[in-house]
Amino acid sequence: MPVEIPVEKWPGRVLEATIGATAAEGGTRSRVVKVGGENTLPFMLTDGEMPNPPRIAMEVLDRYPEDWSPLLLEAWGDAARDPAQWAKAAEDAGADLVLLQLSLTRDGGKPTTAADARAITRAVLQATGLPIMVFGPGQVDADNELLVAVAEEAAGERIVLGICEEKNYRTIVAAALASGHLVNGRTAMDVNLAKQLNILIADMGMPLDRIIMDPTTAGLGYGIEYGYSVMERLRLAALQGDKMTQLPMLVTPGFEAWRQKESKVGEGVPASWGDWRERAILWETLTATNLLLAGANVLVLRHPETVRRVRAFIERMMAK
Amino acid sequence: MALTGLQIYKLLPQTNCKECGYPTCLAFAMKLAAKQAELSACPYVSEEAKAQLDAAAAPPIRLVTVQGPGHKVSVGNETVIFRHEKTFYNPPGLFVRVKDTTPITDIQKAVQEAMGYSVVYVGMILHLDGVAVEAASGNPDTFAAAVKAAREATDRPLILIASDPAVMKAGLAAADDTRPLLYAATAENWQEMAALAKGAGVPLAVRADSLDGLAELTEKVGGAGVQDIVLDPGVRDPAGTLVTLTHLRRLALKKNFRPLGFPVITFPGEGAADAIEEAQLAAEHIAKYAGFIVLDRFSPAMAYALLAWRVNIYTNPQEPIKVQPGIYEINNPKPDSPVMITTNFSITYFSVANEVDGSGLPGWLLVADAEGMSVLTAWAAGKFDAEKIAKTVKTTGIEERIAHRKLIIPGAVAVLMGEVEEELPGWQILVGPREAVDLPGYLKLWSVN
């Protein structure tokens, strides 16, 4: 009995954003990373095309992350004590992108200065050939001071600056515009809030193909279904032709999975949770895998083993 | 698609003979549309009209039930492609496979371990759903012995996997009075398999490597009298599975294509090299349209992650899981114990309550009615502001039960501190940690003075 395959063609397409610049483009990256560009639901390659696979970014902190799970500290070893070494290690672990996360203070409690941020960014750019993203500490004054300096220091490198939020995006967007960078905007698990922030950023003159949106997610078992459905709705809107949703999506399953007790700690948990290491890797891997199915274009991860797992899954999903 | 009364009327004899008990055919049609009458009450309805009416009344994806002595699993009856469109209704059954080439005592052990597993998640007790026994031996007696062992080791439903109808028959006999799923009828064996399924009144899976072949088989076994059918489109890799299962869901819901309007069975282990990869594929199948998932590996960590994900995806998006607002006493709090406040989103509540409970320290946990949203989401939506926090403190009566006036608010809403102090004169507002996991450390340092 012949069955007619129900193909769905969409009028809209996600914009393609290019992160990083090689020497030919005025930067120093060994390659650029393109994200987005699809005109189909995630991995539905019988309906349309995904010119770029989802990409993996690894989080690198500018100071030793003492509050991270011992499993992560063990995986990174001494590399986690130096952002440049860490960035190199992330590249070796298979990352497509490095996300440099700046802290409010240095070891010893002194505030991170603009000069510190410049030096750290420079060191990371020299240590890795991957395109980078730099996120501020998340406090308005510090973000503005540090990210303006970072934008100047990395001029020409086409980095992603973040995190733009509705309460604070103008300075970050202006800095990115002045030095040819991209921005990442985050909103709290809501389709309309995401659209609204994209509009605000675009209204400042930022081309849409230089905006990445983070609709915010949650860890497996901790509300991931909210983020998952918001992402599905955003992607459907994009494919249906809503311009202000046609931006690549970045989410942070690493952060979300590793802050949960399931991943973070090995003691004082129910026996039914099983082996700690297995559970922790599963938690981050499944959080990331599930978000791929909802349309994630950039996944920010933390554990090298997860990167290997998620990359292998992406490769299988993209295989023709 | 349900028909209207007028559409049904057109299919009736329109003679107003009254033998159905209603004065006119139109009145009878209206009752049928309202599901208050049975079509069998009409002695003159044509076979063709009957078939059309039956088909129209059937759900686009048939509900299929398997049953053991103590538990049953029903899958199918889904009505949407994306959970936000309404909700997903019947979570896929998670089964664990054992093979009859394994020694009987090991089968019993494996079944008891997997079926005895349970985990508490946001107050719910979660477990796997059943066991799939495979006739890897090809021998009827060996298979029957393995099915019997599994049947005795659990009261959950079984899936019987055999390609030889004679072997299947032996296994089916050993499954006693349960209602297993038979896997699978193929182009080669469908007649005998359909006869077995029909004879025992149990569901039958069909396997073909193309949708064309699959539709042909469902028509054949349907014609042989088997109504409860499960589909295996033969794909095992994650990309092909996503595409094929999406096509099946679309065909059933958007095209109302009856020959493929059945739940799907998947075998993630057959497309995976190890446990974590199998979990990734199973997670995909949970999100994207499987009805039965047969796992080849079991571990507590893997089961916990997949069970939590299944609850997440099948949670009704219109109704967040909430807990009752009010005062929750943890570890027998005294008048000088700390008072904390959080929202009534179940995951938020259980994260906080579990941490306080696990710390061994006493505490009063106030739960505000934030319409089932987490702290940050509720704050952003204006459902967990200073006014709501003050109202919760005042209406729960916590003031009569404690000897101090200190309230710990979540670190994520530290910005509310000043406003809450204004709303609650006489109270001192303390900012707690951002994450529940840091509460025990925080509470150790807490003192009433």
PDB file of N, CA and C in Angstrom, chain B residues 291-350:
ATOM      1  N   GLY B 291       5.503   4.723  21.653  1.00  0.00           N
ATOM      2  CA  GLY B 291       4.463   4.215  22.546  1.00  0.00           C
ATOM      3  C   GLY B 291       4.999   3.166  23.511  1.00  0.00           C
ATOM      4  N   PHE B 292       5.849   2.271  22.994  1.00  0.00           N
ATOM      5  CA  PHE B 292       6.567   1.313  23.840  1.00  0.00           C
ATOM      6  C   PHE B 292       8.050   1.461  23.544  1.00  0.00           C
ATOM      7  N   ILE B 293       8.864   1.495  24.607  1.00  0.00           N
ATOM      8  CA  ILE B 293      10.311   1.598  24.440  1.00  0.00           C
ATOM      9  C   ILE B 293      10.945   0.402  25.139  1.00  0.00           C
ATOM     10  N   VAL B 294      11.636  -0.427  24.363  1.00  0.00           N
ATOM     11  CA  VAL B 294      12.270  -1.624  24.930  1.00  0.00           C
ATOM     12  C   VAL B 294      13.755  -1.336  25.141  1.00  0.00           C
ATOM     13  N   LEU B 295      14.167  -1.310  26.398  1.00  0.00           N
ATOM     14  CA  LEU B 295      15.560  -1.013  26.739  1.00  0.00           C
ATOM     15  C   LEU B 295      16.358  -2.311  26.842  1.00  0.00           C
ATOM     16  N   ASP B 296      17.603  -2.259  26.394  1.00  0.00           N
ATOM     17  CA  ASP B 296      18.479  -3.423  26.535  1.00  0.00           C
ATOM     18  C   ASP B 296      19.345  -3.337  27.770  1.00  0.00           C
ATOM     19  N   ARG B 297      19.399  -2.150  28.358  1.00  0.00           N
ATOM     20  CA  ARG B 297      20.243  -1.989  29.542  1.00  0.00           C
ATOM     21  C   ARG B 297      19.428  -1.362  30.656  1.00  0.00           C
ATOM     22  N   PHE B 298      19.778  -1.746  31.869  1.00  0.00           N
ATOM     23  CA  PHE B 298      19.126  -1.139  33.021  1.00  0.00           C
ATOM     24  C   PHE B 298      20.182  -0.732  34.038  1.00  0.00           C
ATOM     25  N   SER B 299      20.087   0.485  34.522  1.00  0.00           N
ATOM     26  CA  SER B 299      20.847   0.894  35.703  1.00  0.00           C
ATOM     27  C   SER B 299      19.979   1.911  36.413  1.00  0.00           C
ATOM     28  N   PRO B 300      20.111   2.020  37.740  1.00  0.00           N
ATOM     29  CA  PRO B 300      19.281   2.988  38.464  1.00  0.00           C
ATOM     30  C   PRO B 300      19.428   4.413  37.926  1.00  0.00           C
ATOM     31  N   ALA B 301      20.669   4.834  37.629  1.00  0.00           N
ATOM     32  CA  ALA B 301      20.872   6.212  37.165  1.00  0.00           C
ATOM     33  C   ALA B 301      20.146   6.451  35.834  1.00  0.00           C
ATOM     34  N   MET B 302      20.263   5.475  34.942  1.00  0.00           N
ATOM     35  CA  MET B 302      19.621   5.600  33.628  1.00  0.00           C
ATOM     36  C   MET B 302      18.099   5.606  33.782  1.00  0.00           C
ATOM     37  N   ALA B 303      17.590   4.704  34.631  1.00  0.00           N
ATOM     38  CA  ALA B 303      16.145   4.635  34.826  1.00  0.00           C
ATOM     39  C   ALA B 303      15.623   5.944  35.426  1.00  0.00           C
ATOM     40  N   TYR B 304      16.330   6.471  36.403  1.00  0.00           N
ATOM     41  CA  TYR B 304      15.893   7.721  37.044  1.00  0.00           C
ATOM     42  C   TYR B 304      15.827   8.855  36.019  1.00  0.00           C
ATOM     43  N   ALA B 305      16.895   9.002  35.222  1.00  0.00           N
ATOM     44  CA  ALA B 305      16.933  10.098  34.249  1.00  0.00           C
ATOM     45  C   ALA B 305      15.797   9.970  33.223  1.00  0.00           C
ATOM     46  N   LEU B 306      15.577   8.751  32.737  1.00  0.00           N
ATOM     47  CA  LEU B 306      14.536   8.574  31.714  1.00  0.00           C
ATOM     48  C   LEU B 306      13.136   8.736  32.308  1.00  0.00           C
ATOM     49  N   LEU B 307      12.942   8.246  33.523  1.00  0.00           N
ATOM     50  CA  LEU B 307      11.618   8.379  34.150  1.00  0.00           C
ATOM     51  C   LEU B 307      11.293   9.843  34.437  1.00  0.00           C
ATOM     52  N   ALA B 308      12.301  10.590  34.895  1.00  0.00           N
ATOM     53  CA  ALA B 308      12.070  12.020  35.161  1.00  0.00           C
ATOM     54  C   ALA B 308      11.732  12.745  33.855  1.00  0.00           C
ATOM     55  N   TRP B 309      12.480  12.424  32.803  1.00  0.00           N
ATOM     56  CA  TRP B 309      12.242  13.063  31.500  1.00  0.00           C
ATOM     57  C   TRP B 309      10.835  12.739  30.991  1.00  0.00           C
ATOM     58  N   ARG B 310      10.407  11.497  31.208  1.00  0.00           N
ATOM     59  CA  ARG B 310       9.069  11.106  30.760  1.00  0.00           C
ATOM     60  C   ARG B 310       7.991  11.898  31.497  1.00  0.00           C
ATOM     61  N   VAL B 311       8.160  12.062  32.796  1.00  0.00           N
ATOM     62  CA  VAL B 311       7.192  12.883  33.543  1.00  0.00           C
ATOM     63  C   VAL B 311       7.199  14.312  33.007  1.00  0.00           C
ATOM     64  N   ASN B 312       8.399  14.854  32.784  1.00  0.00           N
ATOM     65  CA  ASN B 312       8.512  16.234  32.307  1.00  0.00           C
ATOM     66  C   ASN B 312       7.736  16.435  31.008  1.00  0.00           C
ATOM     67  N   ILE B 313       8.009  15.553  30.032  1.00  0.00           N
ATOM     68  CA  ILE B 313       7.418  15.725  28.705  1.00  0.00           C
ATOM     69  C   ILE B 313       5.900  15.504  28.726  1.00  0.00           C
ATOM     70  N   TYR B 314       5.443  14.598  29.594  1.00  0.00           N
ATOM     71  CA  TYR B 314       4.010  14.289  29.633  1.00  0.00           C
ATOM     72  C   TYR B 314       3.244  15.115  30.659  1.00  0.00           C
ATOM     73  N   THR B 315       3.916  16.087  31.280  1.00  0.00           N
ATOM     74  CA  THR B 315       3.202  17.007  32.169  1.00  0.00           C
ATOM     75  C   THR B 315       2.333  17.924  31.318  1.00  0.00           C
ATOM     76  N   ASN B 316       1.111  18.103  31.730  1.00  0.00           N
ATOM     77  CA  ASN B 316       0.208  18.993  30.995  1.00  0.00           C
ATOM     78  C   ASN B 316       0.724  20.431  31.074  1.00  0.00           C
ATOM     79  N   PRO B 317       1.083  21.021  29.929  1.00  0.00           N
ATOM     80  CA  PRO B 317       1.650  22.378  29.969  1.00  0.00           C
ATOM     81  C   PRO B 317       0.671  23.417  30.514  1.00  0.00           C
ATOM     82  N   GLN B 318      -0.625  23.111  30.440  1.00  0.00           N
ATOM     83  CA  GLN B 318      -1.607  24.070  30.954  1.00  0.00           C
ATOM     84  C   GLN B 318      -1.742  23.984  32.474  1.00  0.00           C
ATOM     85  N   GLU B 319      -1.233  22.906  33.052  1.00  0.00           N
ATOM     86  CA  GLU B 319      -1.389  22.731  34.500  1.00  0.00           C
ATOM     87  C   GLU B 319      -0.068  22.355  35.146  1.00  0.00           C
ATOM     88  N   PRO B 320       0.705  23.342  35.561  1.00  0.00           N
ATOM     89  CA  PRO B 320       1.951  23.009  36.240  1.00  0.00           C
ATOM     90  C   PRO B 320       1.638  22.190  37.497  1.00  0.00           C
ATOM     91  N   ILE B 321       2.553  21.290  37.845  1.00  0.00           N
ATOM     92  CA  ILE B 321       2.325  20.492  39.045  1.00  0.00           C
ATOM     93  C   ILE B 321       2.557  21.397  40.255  1.00  0.00           C
ATOM     94  N   LYS B 322       1.498  21.537  41.060  1.00  0.00           N
ATOM     95  CA  LYS B 322       1.580  22.475  42.188  1.00  0.00           C
ATOM     96  C   LYS B 322       1.488  21.744  43.511  1.00  0.00           C
ATOM     97  N   VAL B 323       1.959  22.393  44.548  1.00  0.00           N
ATOM     98  CA  VAL B 323       1.672  21.923  45.899  1.00  0.00           C
ATOM     99  C   VAL B 323       0.780  22.959  46.575  1.00  0.00           C
ATOM    100  N   GLN B 324       0.129  22.531  47.623  1.00  0.00           N
ATOM    101  CA  GLN B 324      -0.799  23.381  48.359  1.00  0.00           C
ATOM    102  C   GLN B 324      -0.033  24.512  49.062  1.00  0.00           C
ATOM    103  N   PRO B 325      -0.456  25.771  48.873  1.00  0.00           N
ATOM    104  CA  PRO B 325       0.196  26.849  49.628  1.00  0.00           C
ATOM    105  C   PRO B 325      -0.055  26.672  51.125  1.00  0.00           C
ATOM    106  N   GLY B 326       0.833  27.163  51.950  1.00  0.00           N
ATOM    107  CA  GLY B 326       0.634  27.060  53.405  1.00  0.00           C
ATOM    108  C   GLY B 326       1.953  26.890  54.134  1.00  0.00           C
ATOM    109  N   ILE B 327       1.833  26.390  55.385  1.00  0.00           N
ATOM    110  CA  ILE B 327       3.027  26.178  56.208  1.00  0.00           C
ATOM    111  C   ILE B 327       3.432  24.710  56.136  1.00  0.00           C
ATOM    112  N   TYR B 328       4.681  24.432  55.841  1.00  0.00           N
ATOM    113  CA  TYR B 328       5.185  23.060  55.878  1.00  0.00           C
ATOM    114  C   TYR B 328       6.220  22.949  56.996  1.00  0.00           C
ATOM    115  N   GLU B 329       5.961  22.011  57.917  1.00  0.00           N
ATOM    116  CA  GLU B 329       6.880  21.827  59.045  1.00  0.00           C
ATOM    117  C   GLU B 329       7.912  20.778  58.678  1.00  0.00           C
ATOM    118  N   ILE B 330       9.179  21.128  58.838  1.00  0.00           N
ATOM    119  CA  ILE B 330      10.233  20.170  58.491  1.00  0.00           C
ATOM    120  C   ILE B 330      11.104  19.903  59.719  1.00  0.00           C
ATOM    121  N   ASN B 331      11.292  18.649  60.057  1.00  0.00           N
ATOM    122  CA  ASN B 331      12.111  18.229  61.208  1.00  0.00           C
ATOM    123  C   ASN B 331      11.633  18.859  62.525  1.00  0.00           C
ATOM    124  N   ASN B 332      10.331  18.835  62.771  1.00  0.00           N
ATOM    125  CA  ASN B 332       9.727  19.326  64.028  1.00  0.00           C
ATOM    126  C   ASN B 332      10.215  20.713  64.448  1.00  0.00           C
ATOM    127  N   PRO B 333       9.876  21.724  63.704  1.00  0.00           N
ATOM    128  CA  PRO B 333      10.371  23.066  64.036  1.00  0.00           C
ATOM    129  C   PRO B 333       9.803  23.593  65.356  1.00  0.00           C
ATOM    130  N   LYS B 334      10.588  24.414  66.024  1.00  0.00           N
ATOM    131  CA  LYS B 334      10.202  25.049  67.293  1.00  0.00           C
ATOM    132  C   LYS B 334       9.971  26.541  67.041  1.00  0.00           C
ATOM    133  N   PRO B 335       9.473  27.248  68.069  1.00  0.00           N
ATOM    134  CA  PRO B 335       9.233  28.689  67.873  1.00  0.00           C
ATOM    135  C   PRO B 335      10.481  29.465  67.461  1.00  0.00           C
ATOM    136  N   ASP B 336      11.663  28.933  67.776  1.00  0.00           N
ATOM    137  CA  ASP B 336      12.865  29.689  67.400  1.00  0.00           C
ATOM    138  C   ASP B 336      13.529  29.150  66.117  1.00  0.00           C
ATOM    139  N   SER B 337      12.819  28.262  65.398  1.00  0.00           N
ATOM    140  CA  SER B 337      13.403  27.720  64.162  1.00  0.00           C
ATOM    141  C   SER B 337      13.251  28.717  63.004  1.00  0.00           C
ATOM    142  N   PRO B 338      14.123  28.613  62.009  1.00  0.00           N
ATOM    143  CA  PRO B 338      14.072  29.580  60.898  1.00  0.00           C
ATOM    144  C   PRO B 338      12.817  29.426  60.037  1.00  0.00           C
ATOM    145  N   VAL B 339      12.403  30.550  59.459  1.00  0.00           N
ATOM    146  CA  VAL B 339      11.241  30.576  58.576  1.00  0.00           C
ATOM    147  C   VAL B 339      11.725  30.938  57.170  1.00  0.00           C
ATOM    148  N   MET B 340      11.388  30.065  56.207  1.00  0.00           N
ATOM    149  CA  MET B 340      11.772  30.313  54.813  1.00  0.00           C
ATOM    150  C   MET B 340      10.508  30.431  53.971  1.00  0.00           C
ATOM    151  N   ILE B 341      10.621  31.095  52.842  1.00  0.00           N
ATOM    152  CA  ILE B 341       9.464  31.147  51.944  1.00  0.00           C
ATOM    153  C   ILE B 341       9.893  30.780  50.529  1.00  0.00           C
ATOM    154  N   THR B 342       9.016  30.060  49.836  1.00  0.00           N
ATOM    155  CA  THR B 342       9.266  29.741  48.424  1.00  0.00           C
ATOM    156  C   THR B 342       7.922  29.680  47.700  1.00  0.00           C
ATOM    157  N   THR B 343       7.938  29.241  46.438  1.00  0.00           N
ATOM    158  CA  THR B 343       6.687  29.223  45.661  1.00  0.00           C
ATOM    159  C   THR B 343       6.096  27.819  45.629  1.00  0.00           C
ATOM    160  N   ASN B 344       4.895  27.708  45.072  1.00  0.00           N
ATOM    161  CA  ASN B 344       4.193  26.416  45.089  1.00  0.00           C
ATOM    162  C   ASN B 344       4.384  25.602  43.817  1.00  0.00           C
ATOM    163  N   PHE B 345       5.380  25.942  43.002  1.00  0.00           N
ATOM    164  CA  PHE B 345       5.747  25.061  41.891  1.00  0.00           C
ATOM    165  C   PHE B 345       6.341  23.800  42.515  1.00  0.00           C
ATOM    166  N   SER B 346       5.837  22.638  42.106  1.00  0.00           N
ATOM    167  CA  SER B 346       6.221  21.414  42.828  1.00  0.00           C
ATOM    168  C   SER B 346       7.718  21.178  42.846  1.00  0.00           C
ATOM    169  N   ILE B 347       8.382  21.435  41.708  1.00  0.00           N
ATOM    170  CA  ILE B 347       9.814  21.159  41.655  1.00  0.00           C
ATOM    171  C   ILE B 347      10.561  22.092  42.597  1.00  0.00           C
ATOM    172  N   THR B 348      10.114  23.353  42.652  1.00  0.00           N
ATOM    173  CA  THR B 348      10.724  24.312  43.563  1.00  0.00           C
ATOM    174  C   THR B 348      10.510  23.857  45.006  1.00  0.00           C
ATOM    175  N   TYR B 349       9.274  23.527  45.315  1.00  0.00           N
ATOM    176  CA  TYR B 349       8.961  23.110  46.687  1.00  0.00           C
ATOM    177  C   TYR B 349       9.793  21.902  47.102  1.00  0.00           C
ATOM    178  N   PHE B 350       9.821  20.872  46.238  1.00  0.00           N
ATOM    179  CA  PHE B 350      10.529  19.658  46.638  1.00  0.00           C
ATOM    180  C   PHE B 350      12.037  19.879  46.708  1.00  0.00           C
TER     181      PHE B 350
END
